[in-house]
C-alpha cells in the first residue's frame, strides 16, 4: 500500500509520527490527523459495510455528516461503537475496527443481501411485522439481527467518568469559522461575556482550507485569547437548542487520548444559558443521487478539498469532480495541484466562466454533462439526460450538489427554515428566540462575506445583551460573486442511486414510499428510514425531498424537509448522565444515627432517598432470624428503633388550629396542650393522602408528623392551601425533619427502661398517659417524649436534636440493658405494624378512602375539610367498596403473597379485592396479612381464597379483623 | 450541665484532601453554626425587623439578599422569613433569645441541627459549583450580598457569597443531606483537587 | 429546561419548581356541593395558548406562584405571588 500523503501542505505535524491500529493492522499518521485522514494517507479505501446491503463503503466526508466510516473505537470496557473516523482525533495507541461486517471487512457473506434487495426495500420493517409472529421470532429477527446492525457496545461497565457543567453567557457563538471568530471578537471587545464553541480540535472551520487566510486566522485567535471575558471551547459539539435560550453540548475532553488522565473526565455534558446566540455553524455539502454514488472512492468535493489542504492527503489518483455549482472548482484545482493523476470536472451547467482557468491547469472540463454511473474504477460521463456516454478511468468521484446552510440549531430554536431559491436550499427563518445566524449558516458563502456578517452578528448580539462598546478590526476581502447554482438532485440511470448511505435508502425507495401513500415528507422519512441514521440526513435529506417533490409533482419548497430535532449528532448516555450514575444516581439521606447503625452491623437499605437499617443481623442468623428476634424482643421486653425519617413539620400561628382542622378529617382545635392525636388527611378528591400524629406544644404551636415518603408532598399541600386558598389565615410552616432525630422505644419494658434514663418527667401511666407529650432530659440532653405506638406495644418516641442523637440513643441502650433491649430495624417494625393492623404505604395507595381503611368515623360532623365533599360521592361512599381486613391461612403452613387476589373459589375469575401487606407473625406462628376486600366488614370469619396466578398458588384464608394482635388496644395504654 | 454536642456531621476529626492536585484549588470547610428560622406572623414584618434591628443589631435583607452584622448574618429565605446565622457557641440559646424578643410577632424555629453549613473557598469555587448548580454565579450576576435558595448537587440549598480575598461561598443544606452534598462537592472538585476540613471537636 | 420568572427570586430553572396546573380555578365554598368541587378538581379547559398556572418554587422561596405561560410556544409572559393577580390580558 503506497502512501497518499502529499510531500507538503496541511496542518499536520509531519515532524512527529504516531502509531494506531485499524482492524488489527498497525499504521502511522501525524498529530493533527483524523483517523479518516490517516487511513486515507495509508491508502485504506474500504472502511465499512453498509447497514442493509453490506455494500463496501469508503470515506465519504471529512466531518460529522459521515455516513460510512463508522468504527469501533478502543477495546474492552472502553469500546465505543459507531464513532465517525472523520471526527476522531488521531492519537498514539488508538485502536479501531470496522464494524457491520461478517466475517471480515473484505469478504462479507451478507453482501448477498444486495442481491435480495427487494426484501429490504422501503418499509420492510413494517411489511415484515405483518407476517406471522412465529416467523418473526424464529426466523426473521435472528436473520436481521445478524444482517443489519451497527457496532457492538462494551459489555463491561464504563471505567471512565463523566460530568455536567452549566455555563451562562451574554453571547454564545457556535462555530469558529470566519463568521464565528469575528462574532466572538466583536462581542468580546464590546464587553460581553462570550463563549465560543467549536466541534473540531482546531479553530478556524473553512479557514483551515484557505492558506491565503492563515495569517488572519492566527491574528484573530491571538486577539481572542487576550480577552478574559471570552471563553473558547474546542472539541465541543452543540447538539441541541432548547427553550429559553438553553443549548446543550458535549465536550470531548479526553477522547483524543487512549484513556483519560487521573481525575479527568472522558466527556463533559455542557449546558449554556445565553442571552444571545450567534449560530455560525457553516454549511454541509449535499450529494447527487446517481448509480454507484456509494462505491468506495466516492467523496464529497468539500471533503476531498479538506483532505488535500488540511491534511496533505490525496483522496485518489484519477479524479472526476461532478458538480452543479462553483465550489467544486476549487477541489478540481487542488487535485490538479497535487499532480496525482488526471482530473475531469463535470458540470451540469452548460456554461461556466471558470472553465478556461481549469483547462489551463490541464483539467478536462465537461460542461452540460452528468456522471451516469460510478463503479469505483471508472465513471460514465454523458450529455445531461442523454444515453450511452464515455467511460473515464477514475478512482475518485467527487460530488457537489450544492450546500445546505446548517440550520438545524436555528430550526430547533423555533425558527422555521425558509426556502432560498438562489441557493436551492433552506436558510434559517425569522428568529423566535434570541439568536441570529451568520456566514455560511446564513447562506453567505465565502470567507470575506462570512467574516463581515459574523462581525455584525457579534456586535448586534452584544448590543442586544446590553454591551455597546465599539471595536474595529481588519476583515478579509469579500470574494468574487459566484455563478448561480443549477438545482440538480438525481441522475436517472439504471442501478442503485443512494440518498441515504448509512441506512441504504435509494431514490427508488423514496418513489416507492410515495406510491404506497407515504408522500408526506415526515411519513416518507419513517417509511424509508431516510435521514434517521447517525448522520441525521445531512448529505441527502434535501435530495430525498426533491425526489419526493418530483414524484408528487410539486416544488421542493412545498415538500420541505423533516423537522430538525435534537440531537444533531449521537450523544453517549454516559455524557448526559454525567456524574449521576451508580452511587451518585440520586441523593441519599442519612439520619443522625447512620454511623451508629453502620458500626453496629446494621443491614442498611435504601428506602426512598433514605438509608435505613433493615435489621441488625447477629453471626449465624439467616433469613427471617434477625427480624423475629428483634420483633420478639419488642413484644416481650423492649426494643429501640431509629424513626428519624418521619416527616416533621412545625406549624405555628394564631390560626394554626383552624388550619389543621381544615387539613385533617378530625379535629385538632380541641387538642389539649401537651397531648398528641392521630390524624388522617385527604386529597381534595376524597382519597386518603397521609396520616400521622400531631402534637400541641402550645396554644398556637403544633408539631405535625407525616409518613416518611409524604414529608415533602404534605408540606407543599399545606403551603398551597395557606398561600392560595386561605391566605387570610395567620399560620407559619417550617420543616424540622432534619433538626430532630426521633427514637422509638417500644415494648412492655419501655417505661422501666426510660424511667431510669429520663430526668424531669414522671412517666407513670397516670402522669404521662397514652398520647401524652412531655419534656425531660436524657443524659443531660433536653428531649421531647411522645407516648405513641406503631408496634402495638407500650411505647414512646423521643425527639432529640440531631447533634445529640447518639448520646441519647446510647443512654437508652444502657438503661435498657437489664431488660435485654435490642435495636430493631424496618423489617421488624413492618412485621409488627401488620400484626397490629396499622395502614401504611401499601394501604395508603392513592385509591383508598378513610372509610375503606376503617377510619370513616373519624370525619368530623361539620366544618370545612379538604376532601370532605368529594369523599361523599356515591362511588367513594359505597359500603360495598373494598375494606381493610385481616387474613390468615386456614392451613397455617401456607405462605401468603402480597398482591394476591381475594376470590370466593380458586376457579373464580372475579376478584373481590387484593392482599396489600403480608408478614410472618410471631404472635400466630403463621403468615398473616392485610387485605382490601369488597364488603370486608360483613365477610369477617368467612373463608375465601387468596390466589396468586404469578406463583400458581391458591391459599384458603379466613377473613379477620385487621388487628391481629391486641384488638382492644390495651397494651398501648398499659 | 451541657451535653456533648456532636459538632461535625462526619465521623472524622482531621482534614482530608483528594483529587488531582490536592487542596490548593478548593477548600471545603464544615462550619459549626447556630441557625434559627424566623418567620413573621401576618402583617408583623415591620415589628420583626425593628426588634431584630435594635435587640440583635441584625438588619433584615430584601429578597435574594444576605446581610451580615456584628451579631450574626440574616439570610432571606422566603417572603417574611429569614434564617439567622450566628456562631456555633450560640446554638443553645439563640432560638430562645429570639423567641423571647419576638414573642407574638414571629414563628421562631431552631434549625441549628437541621442544617449543615459548608464554606467553599478557592480559585475553582465557581467551576465546582457550575458542575452542581444551574445558577449564574459570575461576579456580575451574583455579587457579594447575593443569596439564593436553589438546587446544588440535586438537593435544595441556601447559597450565598462570602466576603473573602478568594472566591468564597456559603452553602447551607439539610443536615441529613450533608454527607451526600460533601460527596458531590468532592466529585465535582476532583479534576482540580480539594481539601475538606470538618468542624472541630466536641463542645465542652 | 425552561426559565420560570419567580416574582421573589428572579428567573430560575424549571427543575426548582413543581407544576400544579390551572391557577384560574378557585376552591368553592365548603357548602357549594359536589358538582362545584368536581369542577374544581377535574374540569379543565386545557387551552392551546396562554394559560395561568400554579408553579411551586419548592427548591427556592417555597411560594406557590402564578405563571402565565403559552402552552404552544413556552413563552412566559408574567408571574405573580400566590395572592397577587396576574395582569388582565396578554396580547
PDB file of N, CA and C in Angstrom, chain A residues 325-327 329 349 352-354 422-423 443-449 477-485:
ATOM      1  N   UNK A 325     -22.365  23.531  -9.183  1.00  0.00           N
ATOM      2  CA  UNK A 325     -22.103  24.868  -8.623  1.00  0.00           C
ATOM      3  C   UNK A 325     -20.608  25.143  -8.659  1.00  0.00           C
ATOM      4  N   UNK A 326     -20.206  26.353  -8.306  1.00  0.00           N
ATOM      5  CA  UNK A 326     -18.811  26.773  -8.448  1.00  0.00           C
ATOM      6  C   UNK A 326     -17.860  26.169  -7.415  1.00  0.00           C
ATOM      7  N   UNK A 327     -18.391  25.785  -6.242  1.00  0.00           N
ATOM      8  CA  UNK A 327     -17.483  25.476  -5.132  1.00  0.00           C
ATOM      9  C   UNK A 327     -16.535  24.331  -5.465  1.00  0.00           C
ATOM     10  N   UNK A 329     -15.037  23.667  -8.119  1.00  0.00           N
ATOM     11  CA  UNK A 329     -13.916  24.029  -8.992  1.00  0.00           C
ATOM     12  C   UNK A 329     -12.621  24.119  -8.185  1.00  0.00           C
ATOM     13  N   UNK A 349     -24.087  22.430 -15.615  1.00  0.00           N
ATOM     14  CA  UNK A 349     -24.420  23.708 -16.233  1.00  0.00           C
ATOM     15  C   UNK A 349     -23.768  23.774 -17.626  1.00  0.00           C
ATOM     16  N   UNK A 352     -19.798  27.980 -18.102  1.00  0.00           N
ATOM     17  CA  UNK A 352     -19.115  28.360 -16.867  1.00  0.00           C
ATOM     18  C   UNK A 352     -17.948  29.264 -17.204  1.00  0.00           C
ATOM     19  N   UNK A 353     -17.914  30.413 -16.572  1.00  0.00           N
ATOM     20  CA  UNK A 353     -16.835  31.370 -16.837  1.00  0.00           C
ATOM     21  C   UNK A 353     -15.511  30.902 -16.239  1.00  0.00           C
ATOM     22  N   UNK A 354     -15.571  29.886 -15.363  1.00  0.00           N
ATOM     23  CA  UNK A 354     -14.357  29.399 -14.705  1.00  0.00           C
ATOM     24  C   UNK A 354     -13.673  28.295 -15.500  1.00  0.00           C
ATOM     25  N   UNK A 422     -32.218  30.906  -4.714  1.00  0.00           N
ATOM     26  CA  UNK A 422     -30.882  31.181  -5.249  1.00  0.00           C
ATOM     27  C   UNK A 422     -29.890  30.098  -4.832  1.00  0.00           C
ATOM     28  N   UNK A 423     -30.021  29.629  -3.606  1.00  0.00           N
ATOM     29  CA  UNK A 423     -29.115  28.598  -3.098  1.00  0.00           C
ATOM     30  C   UNK A 423     -29.650  27.203  -3.360  1.00  0.00           C
ATOM     31  N   UNK A 443     -26.366  31.317   4.699  1.00  0.00           N
ATOM     32  CA  UNK A 443     -26.371  31.365   3.240  1.00  0.00           C
ATOM     33  C   UNK A 443     -25.384  32.354   2.653  1.00  0.00           C
ATOM     34  N   UNK A 444     -24.513  32.931   3.508  1.00  0.00           N
ATOM     35  CA  UNK A 444     -23.498  33.868   2.997  1.00  0.00           C
ATOM     36  C   UNK A 444     -22.174  33.134   2.869  1.00  0.00           C
ATOM     37  N   UNK A 445     -21.857  32.697   1.652  1.00  0.00           N
ATOM     38  CA  UNK A 445     -20.688  31.852   1.439  1.00  0.00           C
ATOM     39  C   UNK A 445     -19.468  32.699   1.134  1.00  0.00           C
ATOM     40  N   UNK A 446     -18.321  32.126   1.365  1.00  0.00           N
ATOM     41  CA  UNK A 446     -17.055  32.818   1.128  1.00  0.00           C
ATOM     42  C   UNK A 446     -16.554  33.461   2.409  1.00  0.00           C
ATOM     43  N   UNK A 447     -15.244  33.422   2.589  1.00  0.00           N
ATOM     44  CA  UNK A 447     -14.635  33.861   3.850  1.00  0.00           C
ATOM     45  C   UNK A 447     -14.892  35.346   4.109  1.00  0.00           C
ATOM     46  N   UNK A 448     -14.744  36.171   3.067  1.00  0.00           N
ATOM     47  CA  UNK A 448     -14.922  37.606   3.258  1.00  0.00           C
ATOM     48  C   UNK A 448     -16.337  37.938   3.706  1.00  0.00           C
ATOM     49  N   UNK A 449     -17.321  37.358   3.022  1.00  0.00           N
ATOM     50  CA  UNK A 449     -18.715  37.636   3.359  1.00  0.00           C
ATOM     51  C   UNK A 449     -19.048  37.133   4.755  1.00  0.00           C
ATOM     52  N   UNK A 477     -10.938  40.409   2.454  1.00  0.00           N
ATOM     53  CA  UNK A 477     -11.741  40.987   1.377  1.00  0.00           C
ATOM     54  C   UNK A 477     -12.825  40.009   0.932  1.00  0.00           C
ATOM     55  N   UNK A 478     -13.998  40.526   0.623  1.00  0.00           N
ATOM     56  CA  UNK A 478     -15.028  39.640   0.062  1.00  0.00           C
ATOM     57  C   UNK A 478     -14.570  39.093  -1.282  1.00  0.00           C
ATOM     58  N   UNK A 479     -14.924  37.843  -1.600  1.00  0.00           N
ATOM     59  CA  UNK A 479     -14.543  37.216  -2.859  1.00  0.00           C
ATOM     60  C   UNK A 479     -15.448  37.665  -3.989  1.00  0.00           C
ATOM     61  N   UNK A 480     -15.141  37.133  -5.200  1.00  0.00           N
ATOM     62  CA  UNK A 480     -15.971  37.473  -6.353  1.00  0.00           C
ATOM     63  C   UNK A 480     -17.314  36.749  -6.249  1.00  0.00           C
ATOM     64  N   UNK A 481     -18.321  37.321  -6.891  1.00  0.00           N
ATOM     65  CA  UNK A 481     -19.644  36.698  -6.873  1.00  0.00           C
ATOM     66  C   UNK A 481     -19.592  35.368  -7.628  1.00  0.00           C
ATOM     67  N   UNK A 482     -20.310  34.386  -7.129  1.00  0.00           N
ATOM     68  CA  UNK A 482     -20.330  33.073  -7.774  1.00  0.00           C
ATOM     69  C   UNK A 482     -21.395  33.034  -8.864  1.00  0.00           C
ATOM     70  N   UNK A 483     -21.213  32.094  -9.815  1.00  0.00           N
ATOM     71  CA  UNK A 483     -22.253  31.863 -10.815  1.00  0.00           C
ATOM     72  C   UNK A 483     -23.409  31.123 -10.149  1.00  0.00           C
ATOM     73  N   UNK A 484     -24.629  31.313 -10.649  1.00  0.00           N
ATOM     74  CA  UNK A 484     -25.770  30.659  -9.994  1.00  0.00           C
ATOM     75  C   UNK A 484     -25.656  29.133 -10.043  1.00  0.00           C
ATOM     76  N   UNK A 485     -26.125  28.521  -8.994  1.00  0.00           N
ATOM     77  CA  UNK A 485     -26.195  27.066  -8.929  1.00  0.00           C
ATOM     78  C   UNK A 485     -27.322  26.595  -9.864  1.00  0.00           C
TER      79      UNK A 485
END
